[in-house]
Amino acid sequence: MNGWIILDKPLGLGSTQAVGAVKRVCREAGLGKVKVGHGGTLDPLASGVLPIALGEATKLCGRMLDASKVYDFAIKFGVQTDGLDAEGEVVATSDVRPTLAEVEAVLPRFTGPIEQVPPAFSAIKIDGQRAYDLARKGEAVEMKARSVTILSLRHAGLDPESTTARAEWTPDQVRGDESGERLDSVTLTAHVSKGTYIRSLARDIAHAVGSVGHVTMLRRTRAGPFGLEQAISLDKLNAFGQGAAQSEVILPLEAGLVDIPALNLSPEAAGAIRQGRVWTGVSADDGLYWGRDSEMRPIALIEALAGTLKVVRGFNL
């Protein structure tokens, strides 16, 4: 069994728990023991797209971790918590509430390459220990700034692809959007690079408008090539374990390669690539490809350089 299950992860479920649920359902469906991994942690307090790889697709999990992500998120102004989310303890308050125009005016500061200080409650290791473990013990945690890239950042109402955010808007946000009133909260959409913390982004935007804030809603709408349109619910996942069609739940391995061009290989080249050998005399531009045989089966991730093909990661299909 090789491919992808794209789960619309509900609130309260951890990524590791989601992987466990997929393993259980695969057993119930009679698939036996299947290697399973996920393509990017999604906190229990966040919902949305969680790519889960099966079998040979787990070899692409590293690529998925490095891929950019898109999030809808809501910032509540006036209260900052130690975890920068709704479950944290209050550490700062402010009476300042911005207008939508004031929020939009500062967004360009957070677009492009930026330096960002991660939250103390994060999985980053400090002297071999997770930062959140140190923070929970009450120890002072000094987080170092890191470079990340915000590819785009906008008010969710201006993003035609953002449909989940509008459904989550509060009456205050709607009034602020329509009349210019001061907002208790605002919903934004961000397309971000690997390593970006949305909680930190929300904190910094709130500071930029002269207030404080924390995240009250976080939903991932895209992870690499996968979006909500491909995601299934837990109910649909569980239905697979009870006999639902595999085609309704599992995407093929190559669904995780749609952002890479395919390269059709001759039988001789396919045989060499399967054995991990270098193949020469190929007419292809330099770059990364996924090679496929005459039956359109993925063979490997391959790198082309000066007419030579070299295996980056092979698939045993």
PDB file of C-alpha atoms in Angstrom:
ATOM      1  CA  MET A   1       0.000   0.000   0.000  1.00  0.00           C
ATOM      2  CA  ASN A   2       1.641   3.207  -1.229  1.00  0.00           C
ATOM      3  CA  GLY A   3       0.080   6.660  -1.419  1.00  0.00           C
ATOM      4  CA  TRP A   4      -1.408   9.516   0.569  1.00  0.00           C
ATOM      5  CA  ILE A   5      -4.318  10.091   2.898  1.00  0.00           C
ATOM      6  CA  ILE A   6      -4.967  13.813   3.238  1.00  0.00           C
ATOM      7  CA  LEU A   7      -6.775  14.273   6.514  1.00  0.00           C
ATOM      8  CA  ASP A   8      -8.811  17.324   7.450  1.00  0.00           C
ATOM      9  CA  LYS A   9      -7.546  17.104  11.011  1.00  0.00           C
ATOM     10  CA  PRO A  10     -10.097  18.205  13.599  1.00  0.00           C
ATOM     11  CA  LEU A  11      -9.331  20.303  16.660  1.00  0.00           C
ATOM     12  CA  GLY A  12      -8.004  18.377  19.630  1.00  0.00           C
ATOM     13  CA  LEU A  13      -6.298  15.629  17.637  1.00  0.00           C
ATOM     14  CA  GLY A  14      -2.490  15.544  17.571  1.00  0.00           C
ATOM     15  CA  SER A  15      -0.513  14.615  14.461  1.00  0.00           C
ATOM     16  CA  THR A  16       0.849  11.466  16.114  1.00  0.00           C
ATOM     17  CA  GLN A  17      -2.709  10.462  17.075  1.00  0.00           C
ATOM     18  CA  ALA A  18      -3.777  10.995  13.465  1.00  0.00           C
ATOM     19  CA  VAL A  19      -1.021   8.662  12.255  1.00  0.00           C
ATOM     20  CA  GLY A  20      -2.192   6.104  14.817  1.00  0.00           C
ATOM     21  CA  ALA A  21      -5.754   6.400  13.532  1.00  0.00           C
ATOM     22  CA  VAL A  22      -4.592   5.740   9.965  1.00  0.00           C
ATOM     23  CA  LYS A  23      -2.636   2.661  11.065  1.00  0.00           C
ATOM     24  CA  ARG A  24      -5.701   1.339  12.882  1.00  0.00           C
ATOM     25  CA  VAL A  25      -7.981   1.919   9.897  1.00  0.00           C
ATOM     26  CA  CYS A  26      -5.509   0.233   7.533  1.00  0.00           C
ATOM     27  CA  ARG A  27      -5.536  -2.840   9.769  1.00  0.00           C
ATOM     28  CA  GLU A  28      -9.340  -2.805   9.857  1.00  0.00           C
ATOM     29  CA  ALA A  29      -9.376  -2.597   6.050  1.00  0.00           C
ATOM     30  CA  GLY A  30      -7.260  -5.746   5.886  1.00  0.00           C
ATOM     31  CA  LEU A  31      -4.116  -4.062   4.600  1.00  0.00           C
ATOM     32  CA  GLY A  32      -1.926  -5.512   7.339  1.00  0.00           C
ATOM     33  CA  LYS A  33       1.060  -3.609   8.655  1.00  0.00           C
ATOM     34  CA  VAL A  34       1.611  -0.440   6.635  1.00  0.00           C
ATOM     35  CA  LYS A  35       4.441   2.054   7.106  1.00  0.00           C
ATOM     36  CA  VAL A  36       2.848   5.430   7.919  1.00  0.00           C
ATOM     37  CA  GLY A  37       4.263   8.941   8.416  1.00  0.00           C
ATOM     38  CA  HIS A  38       3.012  12.521   8.273  1.00  0.00           C
ATOM     39  CA  GLY A  39       4.152  15.459   6.205  1.00  0.00           C
ATOM     40  CA  GLY A  40       4.219  18.249   8.782  1.00  0.00           C
ATOM     41  CA  THR A  41       3.073  18.498  12.398  1.00  0.00           C
ATOM     42  CA  LEU A  42      -0.217  20.242  13.067  1.00  0.00           C
ATOM     43  CA  ASP A  43      -0.863  21.202  16.705  1.00  0.00           C
ATOM     44  CA  PRO A  44      -3.977  19.843  18.497  1.00  0.00           C
ATOM     45  CA  LEU A  45      -5.306  23.430  18.643  1.00  0.00           C
ATOM     46  CA  ALA A  46      -5.082  23.702  14.832  1.00  0.00           C
ATOM     47  CA  SER A  47      -7.253  22.062  12.201  1.00  0.00           C
ATOM     48  CA  GLY A  48      -6.914  21.403   8.509  1.00  0.00           C
ATOM     49  CA  VAL A  49      -4.671  19.718   5.969  1.00  0.00           C
ATOM     50  CA  LEU A  50      -2.453  16.949   7.343  1.00  0.00           C
ATOM     51  CA  PRO A  51      -0.782  14.828   4.629  1.00  0.00           C
ATOM     52  CA  ILE A  52      -0.261  11.258   5.829  1.00  0.00           C
ATOM     53  CA  ALA A  53       2.025   9.055   3.739  1.00  0.00           C
ATOM     54  CA  LEU A  54       1.654   5.303   3.308  1.00  0.00           C
ATOM     55  CA  GLY A  55       4.364   2.841   2.287  1.00  0.00           C
ATOM     56  CA  GLU A  56       6.824   4.184  -0.282  1.00  0.00           C
ATOM     57  CA  ALA A  57       5.235   7.644  -0.064  1.00  0.00           C
ATOM     58  CA  THR A  58       6.864   8.003   3.374  1.00  0.00           C
ATOM     59  CA  LYS A  59      10.108   8.588   1.447  1.00  0.00           C
ATOM     60  CA  LEU A  60       8.597  11.947   0.435  1.00  0.00           C
ATOM     61  CA  CYS A  61       7.768  13.096   3.974  1.00  0.00           C
ATOM     62  CA  GLY A  62      10.996  15.089   4.164  1.00  0.00           C
ATOM     63  CA  ARG A  63      10.051  16.967   1.007  1.00  0.00           C
ATOM     64  CA  MET A  64       6.618  17.642   2.459  1.00  0.00           C
ATOM     65  CA  LEU A  65       8.132  19.023   5.674  1.00  0.00           C
ATOM     66  CA  ASP A  66      10.168  21.467   3.590  1.00  0.00           C
ATOM     67  CA  ALA A  67       7.165  22.580   1.527  1.00  0.00           C
ATOM     68  CA  SER A  68       5.387  25.888   2.027  1.00  0.00           C
ATOM     69  CA  LYS A  69       2.064  25.976   3.889  1.00  0.00           C
ATOM     70  CA  VAL A  70      -1.058  28.189   3.814  1.00  0.00           C
ATOM     71  CA  TYR A  71      -2.976  29.056   6.979  1.00  0.00           C
ATOM     72  CA  ASP A  72      -6.092  30.975   7.931  1.00  0.00           C
ATOM     73  CA  PHE A  73      -5.735  32.372  11.437  1.00  0.00           C
ATOM     74  CA  ALA A  74      -7.544  34.747  13.768  1.00  0.00           C
ATOM     75  CA  ILE A  75      -5.785  37.198  16.088  1.00  0.00           C
ATOM     76  CA  LYS A  76      -7.600  38.345  19.216  1.00  0.00           C
ATOM     77  CA  PHE A  77      -6.316  41.764  20.257  1.00  0.00           C
ATOM     78  CA  GLY A  78      -5.872  43.018  23.812  1.00  0.00           C
ATOM     79  CA  VAL A  79      -4.621  39.806  25.444  1.00  0.00           C
ATOM     80  CA  GLN A  80      -1.298  37.994  25.065  1.00  0.00           C
ATOM     81  CA  THR A  81      -0.768  34.545  26.563  1.00  0.00           C
ATOM     82  CA  ASP A  82       2.430  32.660  27.346  1.00  0.00           C
ATOM     83  CA  GLY A  83       1.660  30.081  24.648  1.00  0.00           C
ATOM     84  CA  LEU A  84       0.367  32.739  22.228  1.00  0.00           C
ATOM     85  CA  ASP A  85      -2.840  30.707  21.900  1.00  0.00           C
ATOM     86  CA  ALA A  86      -6.217  30.437  23.600  1.00  0.00           C
ATOM     87  CA  GLU A  87      -5.030  27.867  26.171  1.00  0.00           C
ATOM     88  CA  GLY A  88      -2.122  29.882  27.560  1.00  0.00           C
ATOM     89  CA  GLU A  89      -1.922  31.960  30.719  1.00  0.00           C
ATOM     90  CA  VAL A  90      -2.397  35.717  30.295  1.00  0.00           C
ATOM     91  CA  VAL A  91       0.932  37.569  30.434  1.00  0.00           C
ATOM     92  CA  ALA A  92       0.007  40.998  28.987  1.00  0.00           C
ATOM     93  CA  THR A  93      -3.067  43.080  28.223  1.00  0.00           C
ATOM     94  CA  SER A  94      -3.806  46.239  26.228  1.00  0.00           C
ATOM     95  CA  ASP A  95      -6.786  48.508  25.673  1.00  0.00           C
ATOM     96  CA  VAL A  96      -5.708  49.234  22.086  1.00  0.00           C
ATOM     97  CA  ARG A  97      -7.930  47.846  19.329  1.00  0.00           C
ATOM     98  CA  PRO A  98      -6.897  48.514  15.703  1.00  0.00           C
ATOM     99  CA  THR A  99      -9.080  49.184  12.679  1.00  0.00           C
ATOM    100  CA  LEU A 100      -8.844  46.899   9.678  1.00  0.00           C
ATOM    101  CA  ALA A 101      -6.980  49.661   7.809  1.00  0.00           C
ATOM    102  CA  GLU A 102      -4.377  49.831  10.584  1.00  0.00           C
ATOM    103  CA  VAL A 103      -3.877  46.068  10.441  1.00  0.00           C
ATOM    104  CA  GLU A 104      -3.535  46.083   6.667  1.00  0.00           C
ATOM    105  CA  ALA A 105      -1.035  48.939   6.859  1.00  0.00           C
ATOM    106  CA  VAL A 106       1.468  46.851   8.866  1.00  0.00           C
ATOM    107  CA  LEU A 107       1.157  43.592   6.893  1.00  0.00           C
ATOM    108  CA  PRO A 108       3.849  44.566   4.335  1.00  0.00           C
ATOM    109  CA  ARG A 109       6.364  44.624   7.211  1.00  0.00           C
ATOM    110  CA  PHE A 110       5.774  40.904   7.636  1.00  0.00           C
ATOM    111  CA  THR A 111       5.876  39.923   3.973  1.00  0.00           C
ATOM    112  CA  GLY A 112       9.016  38.492   2.402  1.00  0.00           C
ATOM    113  CA  PRO A 113      12.113  37.366   4.336  1.00  0.00           C
ATOM    114  CA  ILE A 114      11.751  38.255   8.032  1.00  0.00           C
ATOM    115  CA  GLU A 115      13.360  37.437  11.363  1.00  0.00           C
ATOM    116  CA  GLN A 116      11.000  35.719  13.783  1.00  0.00           C
ATOM    117  CA  VAL A 117      11.352  34.699  17.432  1.00  0.00           C
ATOM    118  CA  PRO A 118       9.566  31.346  17.951  1.00  0.00           C
ATOM    119  CA  PRO A 119       7.190  30.867  20.909  1.00  0.00           C
ATOM    120  CA  ALA A 120       8.644  29.534  24.155  1.00  0.00           C
ATOM    121  CA  PHE A 121       6.013  26.801  23.938  1.00  0.00           C
ATOM    122  CA  SER A 122       7.445  25.099  20.833  1.00  0.00           C
ATOM    123  CA  ALA A 123       9.227  21.868  19.949  1.00  0.00           C
ATOM    124  CA  ILE A 124      12.554  23.596  19.298  1.00  0.00           C
ATOM    125  CA  LYS A 125      15.388  22.008  21.267  1.00  0.00           C
ATOM    126  CA  ILE A 126      17.494  24.060  23.685  1.00  0.00           C
ATOM    127  CA  ASP A 127      20.510  22.219  25.095  1.00  0.00           C
ATOM    128  CA  GLY A 128      18.879  18.925  24.160  1.00  0.00           C
ATOM    129  CA  GLN A 129      15.472  19.673  25.710  1.00  0.00           C
ATOM    130  CA  ARG A 130      12.242  20.771  24.069  1.00  0.00           C
ATOM    131  CA  ALA A 131      11.471  24.415  24.705  1.00  0.00           C
ATOM    132  CA  TYR A 132       7.904  23.602  25.779  1.00  0.00           C
ATOM    133  CA  ASP A 133       9.189  21.202  28.440  1.00  0.00           C
ATOM    134  CA  LEU A 134      11.397  23.933  29.900  1.00  0.00           C
ATOM    135  CA  ALA A 135       8.580  26.500  29.698  1.00  0.00           C
ATOM    136  CA  ARG A 136       6.159  24.180  31.505  1.00  0.00           C
ATOM    137  CA  LYS A 137       8.681  23.815  34.333  1.00  0.00           C
ATOM    138  CA  GLY A 138       8.663  27.583  34.699  1.00  0.00           C
ATOM    139  CA  GLU A 139      12.242  27.961  33.489  1.00  0.00           C
ATOM    140  CA  ALA A 140      13.239  31.067  31.558  1.00  0.00           C
ATOM    141  CA  VAL A 141      13.490  30.163  27.876  1.00  0.00           C
ATOM    142  CA  GLU A 142      15.482  32.410  25.567  1.00  0.00           C
ATOM    143  CA  MET A 143      14.414  31.788  21.984  1.00  0.00           C
ATOM    144  CA  LYS A 144      16.734  32.947  19.229  1.00  0.00           C
ATOM    145  CA  ALA A 145      15.373  34.687  16.149  1.00  0.00           C
ATOM    146  CA  ARG A 146      15.325  32.668  12.942  1.00  0.00           C
ATOM    147  CA  SER A 147      14.915  33.589   9.295  1.00  0.00           C
ATOM    148  CA  VAL A 148      11.652  32.618   7.624  1.00  0.00           C
ATOM    149  CA  THR A 149       9.805  33.803   4.527  1.00  0.00           C
ATOM    150  CA  ILE A 150       6.206  35.004   4.372  1.00  0.00           C
ATOM    151  CA  LEU A 151       5.258  34.529   0.726  1.00  0.00           C
ATOM    152  CA  SER A 152       1.957  36.368   1.109  1.00  0.00           C
ATOM    153  CA  LEU A 153      -0.102  37.822   3.946  1.00  0.00           C
ATOM    154  CA  ARG A 154      -3.511  39.425   3.640  1.00  0.00           C
ATOM    155  CA  HIS A 155      -6.875  39.983   5.247  1.00  0.00           C
ATOM    156  CA  ALA A 156      -8.830  36.777   4.616  1.00  0.00           C
ATOM    157  CA  GLY A 157     -11.699  38.729   3.077  1.00  0.00           C
ATOM    158  CA  LEU A 158      -9.376  39.781   0.250  1.00  0.00           C
ATOM    159  CA  ASP A 159      -8.181  36.251  -0.519  1.00  0.00           C
ATOM    160  CA  PRO A 160     -10.467  34.507  -3.012  1.00  0.00           C
ATOM    161  CA  GLU A 161      -9.108  31.103  -1.955  1.00  0.00           C
ATOM    162  CA  SER A 162      -9.909  31.661   1.723  1.00  0.00           C
ATOM    163  CA  THR A 163     -13.354  30.224   2.351  1.00  0.00           C
ATOM    164  CA  THR A 164     -12.812  28.605   5.745  1.00  0.00           C
ATOM    165  CA  ALA A 165     -11.887  31.865   7.410  1.00  0.00           C
ATOM    166  CA  ARG A 166     -15.109  33.689   6.564  1.00  0.00           C
ATOM    167  CA  ALA A 167     -17.141  30.963   8.223  1.00  0.00           C
ATOM    168  CA  GLU A 168     -15.192  31.565  11.430  1.00  0.00           C
ATOM    169  CA  TRP A 169     -15.597  35.343  11.507  1.00  0.00           C
ATOM    170  CA  THR A 170     -17.140  36.904  14.588  1.00  0.00           C
ATOM    171  CA  PRO A 171     -19.746  39.687  14.415  1.00  0.00           C
ATOM    172  CA  ASP A 172     -17.020  42.137  15.523  1.00  0.00           C
ATOM    173  CA  GLN A 173     -14.893  41.211  12.532  1.00  0.00           C
ATOM    174  CA  VAL A 174     -17.772  41.594  10.088  1.00  0.00           C
ATOM    175  CA  ARG A 175     -18.679  45.019  11.486  1.00  0.00           C
ATOM    176  CA  GLY A 176     -15.051  46.114  11.362  1.00  0.00           C
ATOM    177  CA  ASP A 177     -14.729  44.936   7.782  1.00  0.00           C
ATOM    178  CA  GLU A 178     -17.809  46.891   6.732  1.00  0.00           C
ATOM    179  CA  SER A 179     -17.636  50.090   8.766  1.00  0.00           C
ATOM    180  CA  GLY A 180     -14.058  50.688   9.872  1.00  0.00           C
ATOM    181  CA  GLU A 181     -14.831  50.061  13.525  1.00  0.00           C
ATOM    182  CA  ARG A 182     -12.065  48.992  15.872  1.00  0.00           C
ATOM    183  CA  LEU A 183     -11.628  45.246  15.964  1.00  0.00           C
ATOM    184  CA  ASP A 184     -11.407  42.812  18.821  1.00  0.00           C
ATOM    185  CA  SER A 185     -10.082  40.274  16.315  1.00  0.00           C
ATOM    186  CA  VAL A 186      -9.152  39.866  12.667  1.00  0.00           C
ATOM    187  CA  THR A 187      -8.764  36.855  10.362  1.00  0.00           C
ATOM    188  CA  LEU A 188      -5.761  36.681   8.040  1.00  0.00           C
ATOM    189  CA  THR A 189      -4.403  34.271   5.444  1.00  0.00           C
ATOM    190  CA  ALA A 190      -0.667  33.564   5.278  1.00  0.00           C
ATOM    191  CA  HIS A 191       1.400  31.555   2.789  1.00  0.00           C
ATOM    192  CA  VAL A 192       4.614  30.758   4.642  1.00  0.00           C
ATOM    193  CA  SER A 193       7.892  28.901   4.361  1.00  0.00           C
ATOM    194  CA  LYS A 194       9.068  25.960   6.402  1.00  0.00           C
ATOM    195  CA  GLY A 195       9.757  26.876  10.039  1.00  0.00           C
ATOM    196  CA  THR A 196       7.288  29.772  10.306  1.00  0.00           C
ATOM    197  CA  TYR A 197       5.304  30.001  13.561  1.00  0.00           C
ATOM    198  CA  ILE A 198       1.871  31.533  13.011  1.00  0.00           C
ATOM    199  CA  ARG A 199       1.538  32.215  16.750  1.00  0.00           C
ATOM    200  CA  SER A 200       4.673  34.368  16.612  1.00  0.00           C
ATOM    201  CA  LEU A 201       3.423  36.105  13.481  1.00  0.00           C
ATOM    202  CA  ALA A 202       0.147  36.951  15.242  1.00  0.00           C
ATOM    203  CA  ARG A 203       2.032  38.278  18.296  1.00  0.00           C
ATOM    204  CA  ASP A 204       4.232  40.496  16.140  1.00  0.00           C
ATOM    205  CA  ILE A 205       1.352  41.872  14.075  1.00  0.00           C
ATOM    206  CA  ALA A 206      -0.495  42.779  17.286  1.00  0.00           C
ATOM    207  CA  HIS A 207       2.611  44.561  18.601  1.00  0.00           C
ATOM    208  CA  ALA A 208       2.988  46.416  15.287  1.00  0.00           C
ATOM    209  CA  VAL A 209      -0.487  47.977  15.681  1.00  0.00           C
ATOM    210  CA  GLY A 210       0.315  49.006  19.269  1.00  0.00           C
ATOM    211  CA  SER A 211      -1.541  46.205  21.013  1.00  0.00           C
ATOM    212  CA  VAL A 212      -0.947  42.625  22.132  1.00  0.00           C
ATOM    213  CA  GLY A 213      -2.658  39.507  20.878  1.00  0.00           C
ATOM    214  CA  HIS A 214      -2.880  35.749  20.533  1.00  0.00           C
ATOM    215  CA  VAL A 215      -4.225  33.182  18.073  1.00  0.00           C
ATOM    216  CA  THR A 216      -7.797  31.979  18.608  1.00  0.00           C
ATOM    217  CA  MET A 217      -8.275  30.064  15.335  1.00  0.00           C
ATOM    218  CA  LEU A 218      -5.685  28.316  13.181  1.00  0.00           C
ATOM    219  CA  ARG A 219      -6.566  26.274  10.107  1.00  0.00           C
ATOM    220  CA  ARG A 220      -4.101  24.929   7.549  1.00  0.00           C
ATOM    221  CA  THR A 221      -5.660  25.095   4.103  1.00  0.00           C
ATOM    222  CA  ARG A 222      -2.684  23.858   2.065  1.00  0.00           C
ATOM    223  CA  ALA A 223       0.501  21.855   2.660  1.00  0.00           C
ATOM    224  CA  GLY A 224       2.763  21.618  -0.370  1.00  0.00           C
ATOM    225  CA  PRO A 225       0.681  20.257  -3.268  1.00  0.00           C
ATOM    226  CA  PHE A 226      -2.258  19.223  -1.062  1.00  0.00           C
ATOM    227  CA  GLY A 227      -5.277  21.398  -0.249  1.00  0.00           C
ATOM    228  CA  LEU A 228      -8.606  21.132   1.540  1.00  0.00           C
ATOM    229  CA  GLU A 229     -10.256  19.997  -1.690  1.00  0.00           C
ATOM    230  CA  GLN A 230      -8.376  16.688  -1.336  1.00  0.00           C
ATOM    231  CA  ALA A 231      -8.811  16.322   2.432  1.00  0.00           C
ATOM    232  CA  ILE A 232     -11.161  13.813   4.046  1.00  0.00           C
ATOM    233  CA  SER A 233     -12.843  13.827   7.447  1.00  0.00           C
ATOM    234  CA  LEU A 234     -12.191  11.367  10.260  1.00  0.00           C
ATOM    235  CA  ASP A 235     -15.618   9.870   9.549  1.00  0.00           C
ATOM    236  CA  LYS A 236     -14.645   9.146   5.953  1.00  0.00           C
ATOM    237  CA  LEU A 237     -11.325   7.709   7.121  1.00  0.00           C
ATOM    238  CA  ASN A 238     -13.136   5.413   9.537  1.00  0.00           C
ATOM    239  CA  ALA A 239     -15.545   4.389   6.771  1.00  0.00           C
ATOM    240  CA  PHE A 240     -12.550   3.046   4.841  1.00  0.00           C
ATOM    241  CA  GLY A 241     -11.884   0.660   7.700  1.00  0.00           C
ATOM    242  CA  GLN A 242     -15.482  -0.534   7.384  1.00  0.00           C
ATOM    243  CA  GLY A 243     -15.277  -1.286   3.666  1.00  0.00           C
ATOM    244  CA  ALA A 244     -15.462   2.044   1.803  1.00  0.00           C
ATOM    245  CA  ALA A 245     -13.635   2.155  -1.543  1.00  0.00           C
ATOM    246  CA  GLN A 246      -9.892   2.728  -1.342  1.00  0.00           C
ATOM    247  CA  SER A 247     -10.076   5.186  -4.252  1.00  0.00           C
ATOM    248  CA  GLU A 248     -12.228   7.509  -2.134  1.00  0.00           C
ATOM    249  CA  VAL A 249      -9.586   7.776   0.579  1.00  0.00           C
ATOM    250  CA  ILE A 250      -6.087   7.089  -0.762  1.00  0.00           C
ATOM    251  CA  LEU A 251      -4.340   9.226  -3.370  1.00  0.00           C
ATOM    252  CA  PRO A 252      -1.517   7.716  -5.469  1.00  0.00           C
ATOM    253  CA  LEU A 253       2.111   8.301  -4.524  1.00  0.00           C
ATOM    254  CA  GLU A 254       2.609  10.621  -7.489  1.00  0.00           C
ATOM    255  CA  ALA A 255      -0.009  13.029  -6.062  1.00  0.00           C
ATOM    256  CA  GLY A 256       2.826  14.264  -3.846  1.00  0.00           C
ATOM    257  CA  LEU A 257       4.976  14.961  -6.907  1.00  0.00           C
ATOM    258  CA  VAL A 258       2.688  17.227  -8.942  1.00  0.00           C
ATOM    259  CA  ASP A 259       4.992  20.201  -8.401  1.00  0.00           C
ATOM    260  CA  ILE A 260       7.895  18.314 -10.042  1.00  0.00           C
ATOM    261  CA  PRO A 261       8.004  17.534 -13.779  1.00  0.00           C
ATOM    262  CA  ALA A 262       7.779  13.886 -14.790  1.00  0.00           C
ATOM    263  CA  LEU A 263      10.404  12.300 -17.030  1.00  0.00           C
ATOM    264  CA  ASN A 264       9.486   9.311 -19.174  1.00  0.00           C
ATOM    265  CA  LEU A 265      12.268   6.728 -19.085  1.00  0.00           C
ATOM    266  CA  SER A 266      13.169   4.104 -21.637  1.00  0.00           C
ATOM    267  CA  PRO A 267      13.119   0.483 -20.413  1.00  0.00           C
ATOM    268  CA  GLU A 268      16.916   0.536 -20.279  1.00  0.00           C
ATOM    269  CA  ALA A 269      17.063   3.792 -18.325  1.00  0.00           C
ATOM    270  CA  ALA A 270      14.278   2.630 -15.991  1.00  0.00           C
ATOM    271  CA  GLY A 271      16.190  -0.563 -15.264  1.00  0.00           C
ATOM    272  CA  ALA A 272      19.363   1.342 -14.451  1.00  0.00           C
ATOM    273  CA  ILE A 273      17.554   3.848 -12.234  1.00  0.00           C
ATOM    274  CA  ARG A 274      15.818   1.018 -10.347  1.00  0.00           C
ATOM    275  CA  GLN A 275      19.253  -0.384  -9.558  1.00  0.00           C
ATOM    276  CA  GLY A 276      20.462   3.021  -8.371  1.00  0.00           C
ATOM    277  CA  ARG A 277      22.876   3.422 -11.269  1.00  0.00           C
ATOM    278  CA  VAL A 278      23.705   6.668 -13.062  1.00  0.00           C
ATOM    279  CA  TRP A 279      22.251   6.921 -16.577  1.00  0.00           C
ATOM    280  CA  THR A 280      23.785   9.115 -19.255  1.00  0.00           C
ATOM    281  CA  GLY A 281      22.818  10.444 -22.665  1.00  0.00           C
ATOM    282  CA  VAL A 282      19.465  11.909 -21.660  1.00  0.00           C
ATOM    283  CA  SER A 283      18.009  14.997 -23.314  1.00  0.00           C
ATOM    284  CA  ALA A 284      16.567  16.888 -20.344  1.00  0.00           C
ATOM    285  CA  ASP A 285      17.123  20.280 -18.754  1.00  0.00           C
ATOM    286  CA  ASP A 286      19.086  20.288 -15.519  1.00  0.00           C
ATOM    287  CA  GLY A 287      16.882  19.945 -12.431  1.00  0.00           C
ATOM    288  CA  LEU A 288      14.765  17.623 -10.305  1.00  0.00           C
ATOM    289  CA  TYR A 289      12.331  15.176 -11.891  1.00  0.00           C
ATOM    290  CA  TRP A 290      10.394  12.090 -10.999  1.00  0.00           C
ATOM    291  CA  GLY A 291      11.099   9.273 -13.372  1.00  0.00           C
ATOM    292  CA  ARG A 292       8.389   6.906 -14.574  1.00  0.00           C
ATOM    293  CA  ASP A 293       8.466   3.741 -16.622  1.00  0.00           C
ATOM    294  CA  SER A 294       6.443   2.785 -19.698  1.00  0.00           C
ATOM    295  CA  GLU A 295       3.507   1.867 -17.441  1.00  0.00           C
ATOM    296  CA  MET A 296       3.586   5.344 -15.861  1.00  0.00           C
ATOM    297  CA  ARG A 297       4.740   4.001 -12.477  1.00  0.00           C
ATOM    298  CA  PRO A 298       6.995   6.264 -10.393  1.00  0.00           C
ATOM    299  CA  ILE A 299      10.502   4.818 -10.176  1.00  0.00           C
ATOM    300  CA  ALA A 300      12.504   7.491  -8.377  1.00  0.00           C
ATOM    301  CA  LEU A 301      13.176  11.116  -7.698  1.00  0.00           C
ATOM    302  CA  ILE A 302      16.055  11.866 -10.050  1.00  0.00           C
ATOM    303  CA  GLU A 303      18.371  14.780 -10.694  1.00  0.00           C
ATOM    304  CA  ALA A 304      19.362  15.656 -14.239  1.00  0.00           C
ATOM    305  CA  LEU A 305      22.719  17.344 -14.760  1.00  0.00           C
ATOM    306  CA  ALA A 306      24.459  17.749 -18.123  1.00  0.00           C
ATOM    307  CA  GLY A 307      22.519  14.864 -19.660  1.00  0.00           C
ATOM    308  CA  THR A 308      23.148  12.518 -16.749  1.00  0.00           C
ATOM    309  CA  LEU A 309      20.485  11.142 -14.402  1.00  0.00           C
ATOM    310  CA  LYS A 310      21.274  10.397 -10.765  1.00  0.00           C
ATOM    311  CA  VAL A 311      18.892   8.839  -8.223  1.00  0.00           C
ATOM    312  CA  VAL A 312      17.873  11.091  -5.340  1.00  0.00           C
ATOM    313  CA  ARG A 313      15.316   8.706  -3.833  1.00  0.00           C
ATOM    314  CA  GLY A 314      14.173   5.424  -5.265  1.00  0.00           C
ATOM    315  CA  PHE A 315      10.696   3.883  -4.983  1.00  0.00           C
ATOM    316  CA  ASN A 316      10.141   0.137  -4.669  1.00  0.00           C
ATOM    317  CA  LEU A 317       6.840  -0.173  -6.538  1.00  0.00           C
TER     318      LEU A 317
END
